[in-house]
Amino acid sequence: MTLLFTHPAAAQHLTPPGHGEQQARYAAVMDALADLTLDRREAPLARDADLLRCHPQSYLDFLRDAAPTEGLHQLDEDTFLSPGTLEAAYRSAGGAVAAVDAVLDGAGANAFVAMRPPGHHALADQPMGFCLFGNAAIAAKYALDVRGLDRVAVLDFDVHHGNGTQALLWDEARVLFASSQQYPHWPGTGAADERGAHDNLINAPLPPESDGAFGRAAWDVILARVAAFRPQLVILSAGFDAHADDPKGELRWQEADFAALTTAICDVARECDAAVVSCLEGGYNLAALGRSVRAHVDALMRAAG
């Protein structure tokens, strides 16, 4: 069984009109999954203890002090707080942690966390790129520090490099972080020579206009390294803005490419006897986002059996 962690609070994170990380993204995702038989669970609020594995207390205090009671508060050029944002962000991180617990406890072979705001650009003490908390990194640290795992793989296929996840896991030898991304592209990181303090990072830069076949070939190389690492858990930063129709990138992936990559990742996870937790990241063309999420979750469901 595939688990779905979500909460209506994801729709209460508001951004200005015309902003890519819009409220309608949540509706597009939920509509795409509406008819599927999934074990649907509430994404809980993250505990501060879990957030503090990646973010200092001063940062949590800063966000609480900055949260508005009405209107919007702008944190940087494209990251905003609304009255409902902090609950949504806490449930995004909390859903990722709860999904780790659920799959490690045997409730399902894999899980999809359908929450927003996304997380993979958030730095330890700085919001960035629509993101407040490093959801995937937080989940990985929880699996290691609380659940006692020795090896976790974090895999990111968003069109934008997960610079925040990379920074949070740079010196974490127990994690293998691997990412494909359009390069050069915002935020400017993700070159192949960015390898981490313990040779624990793999970056696969993809040229603009390259298609899904090119991307999957890069992931064939990555997944061989993942298999050799023998992770006990695989966490995905599942961004769908590499889609050909997405306005924020110049890659040319289609829904079938996300499905094929998801299947390949799940095959390696099965060989390693590792469960899979997938966390929603980007995807800004609503129709393409819905179709791509559906293809991704269909593949997770097939892998779960």
Coordinates of N, CA and C in Angstrom, one line a residue, residues 51 53-56 59 76 79 118-141 154-156 158-172 175 177-181 185-191 194 196 200-201 203 237 281:
L51 N 12.8 19.8 13.8 CA 13.3 20.9 13.0 C 14.7 21.4 13.4
R53 N 17.2 19.7 14.2 CA 18.3 18.9 13.6 C 18.9 19.6 12.4
C54 N 18.1 20.5 11.8 CA 18.6 21.2 10.6 C 18.6 22.7 10.7
H55 N 17.8 23.3 11.6 CA 17.6 24.7 11.8 C 17.9 25.1 13.2
P56 N 18.5 26.3 13.4 CA 18.8 26.7 14.8 C 17.5 27.3 15.4
Y59 N 16.3 30.7 14.2 CA 15.6 30.7 12.9 C 14.1 30.5 13.1
D76 N 12.0 37.3 1.2 CA 13.0 37.6 0.2 C 12.3 37.9 -1.1
T79 N 9.8 34.6 -1.5 CA 9.3 33.8 -0.4 C 8.5 34.7 0.5
P118 N 7.2 23.9 -0.4 CA 8.3 23.0 -0.6 C 9.4 23.3 0.3
G119 N 10.5 22.5 0.2 CA 11.6 22.6 1.2 C 13.0 22.6 0.8
H120 N 13.3 22.2 -0.5 CA 14.7 21.9 -0.8 C 15.7 23.1 -1.0
H121 N 15.1 24.3 -1.0 CA 16.0 25.5 -1.1 C 16.3 26.1 0.3
A122 N 15.6 25.7 1.3 CA 15.7 26.3 2.6 C 17.1 26.0 3.2
L123 N 17.8 27.1 3.6 CA 19.1 27.0 4.3 C 18.9 26.8 5.8
A124 N 19.9 26.6 6.5 CA 19.8 26.4 8.0 C 19.1 27.6 8.7
D125 N 19.5 28.8 8.3 CA 19.0 30.0 9.0 C 18.4 31.0 8.0
Q126 N 17.9 30.5 6.9 CA 17.5 31.5 5.8 C 16.4 30.8 4.9
P127 N 15.3 31.4 4.8 CA 14.3 30.9 3.8 C 14.8 31.3 2.4
M128 N 14.4 30.5 1.4 CA 14.9 30.7 0.0 C 14.0 30.0 -0.9
G129 N 13.7 30.6 -2.1 CA 13.1 29.9 -3.2 C 11.7 29.2 -2.8
F130 N 10.9 30.0 -2.1 CA 9.5 29.5 -1.7 C 9.6 28.6 -0.5
C131 N 10.8 28.3 0.0 CA 11.0 27.2 1.0 C 11.3 27.8 2.4
L132 N 10.8 27.2 3.5 CA 11.0 27.6 4.8 C 11.8 26.6 5.6
F133 N 11.5 25.3 5.5 CA 12.2 24.2 6.2 C 12.7 23.2 5.2
G134 N 13.8 22.6 5.6 CA 14.4 21.6 4.7 C 13.8 20.2 4.9
N135 N 12.6 20.0 4.4 CA 11.8 18.9 4.7 C 12.5 17.5 4.5
A136 N 13.1 17.4 3.3 CA 13.8 16.1 3.0 C 15.0 15.9 4.0
A137 N 15.8 16.9 4.2 CA 16.9 16.8 5.1 C 16.5 16.5 6.5
I138 N 15.4 17.2 7.0 CA 14.9 16.9 8.3 C 14.4 15.5 8.5
A139 N 13.8 15.0 7.5 CA 13.3 13.6 7.5 C 14.5 12.6 7.5
A140 N 15.5 12.9 6.8 CA 16.7 12.1 6.7 C 17.4 12.1 8.1
K141 N 17.6 13.3 8.7 CA 18.2 13.4 10.0 C 17.4 12.6 11.1
V154 N 19.0 10.5 -0.2 CA 18.1 11.6 -0.6 C 18.3 11.9 -2.0
L155 N 17.2 11.8 -2.8 CA 17.3 11.9 -4.3 C 16.4 13.0 -4.7
D156 N 16.9 13.9 -5.6 CA 16.2 15.1 -5.9 C 16.1 15.3 -7.5
D158 N 14.0 17.7 -9.1 CA 13.5 19.0 -9.4 C 14.3 19.7 -10.5
V159 N 13.7 20.6 -11.3 CA 14.5 21.3 -12.3 C 15.5 22.2 -11.7
H160 N 15.2 22.7 -10.4 CA 16.2 23.6 -9.7 C 17.0 22.7 -8.7
H161 N 18.2 23.0 -8.6 CA 19.1 22.3 -7.7 C 18.6 22.5 -6.2
G162 N 18.6 21.4 -5.5 CA 18.2 21.5 -4.1 C 19.4 22.0 -3.2
N163 N 19.7 23.3 -3.4 CA 20.9 23.8 -2.7 C 20.8 23.8 -1.2
G164 N 19.5 23.9 -0.7 CA 19.3 23.9 0.8 C 19.6 22.5 1.3
T165 N 19.0 21.5 0.7 CA 19.3 20.1 1.1 C 20.8 19.8 1.0
Q166 N 21.4 20.2 0.0 CA 22.8 19.9 -0.2 C 23.6 20.6 1.0
A167 N 23.3 21.8 1.3 CA 24.0 22.5 2.4 C 23.8 21.8 3.7
L168 N 22.5 21.4 4.0 CA 22.2 20.8 5.2 C 22.8 19.5 5.4
L169 N 23.1 18.8 4.3 CA 23.7 17.4 4.4 C 25.1 17.3 3.9
W170 N 25.7 18.5 3.7 CA 27.1 18.5 3.1 C 28.1 17.7 4.0
D171 N 28.0 17.8 5.3 CA 28.9 17.1 6.2 C 28.3 15.9 6.8
E172 N 27.3 15.3 6.2 CA 26.6 14.2 6.8 C 27.0 12.9 6.1
V175 N 24.5 10.1 4.8 CA 23.5 10.4 3.7 C 24.3 10.5 2.4
F177 N 23.4 12.2 -1.0 CA 22.5 13.1 -1.6 C 22.8 13.1 -3.1
A178 N 21.8 12.9 -3.9 CA 22.0 12.9 -5.4 C 20.9 13.7 -6.0
S179 N 21.3 14.5 -7.0 CA 20.4 15.5 -7.6 C 20.7 15.6 -9.1
S180 N 19.6 15.7 -9.9 CA 19.7 16.2 -11.3 C 19.0 17.5 -11.3
Q181 N 19.5 18.4 -12.2 CA 18.9 19.7 -12.3 C 19.4 20.4 -13.6
H185 N 21.4 27.3 -14.1 CA 20.0 27.7 -13.8 C 20.0 28.2 -12.4
W186 N 18.9 28.9 -12.0 CA 18.8 29.3 -10.6 C 18.7 28.0 -9.7
P187 N 19.3 28.0 -8.5 CA 20.0 29.1 -7.8 C 21.5 29.2 -8.1
G188 N 22.0 28.5 -9.1 CA 23.4 28.7 -9.4 C 24.3 27.6 -8.9
T189 N 23.8 26.7 -8.1 CA 24.6 25.6 -7.5 C 24.2 24.3 -8.3
G190 N 24.9 23.2 -8.0 CA 24.6 21.9 -8.6 C 25.6 21.5 -9.7
A191 N 26.8 22.1 -9.6 CA 27.9 21.6 -10.6 C 28.4 20.3 -10.2
E194 N 30.6 19.6 -7.0 CA 30.1 19.8 -5.7 C 29.8 18.4 -5.1
G196 N 30.5 17.3 -1.6 CA 30.3 17.1 -0.1 C 31.6 16.9 0.6
N200 N 29.9 12.5 -0.5 CA 28.6 12.0 -0.3 C 27.5 12.7 -1.1
L201 N 27.9 13.6 -2.0 CA 27.0 14.3 -2.9 C 27.3 13.9 -4.4
N203 N 26.0 15.3 -8.1 CA 25.2 16.3 -8.9 C 25.4 16.0 -10.4
S237 N 13.0 14.1 -3.1 CA 12.5 15.5 -3.4 C 11.9 15.5 -4.8
E281 N 8.0 18.8 -4.2 CA 8.7 20.0 -4.3 C 8.1 20.9 -5.4

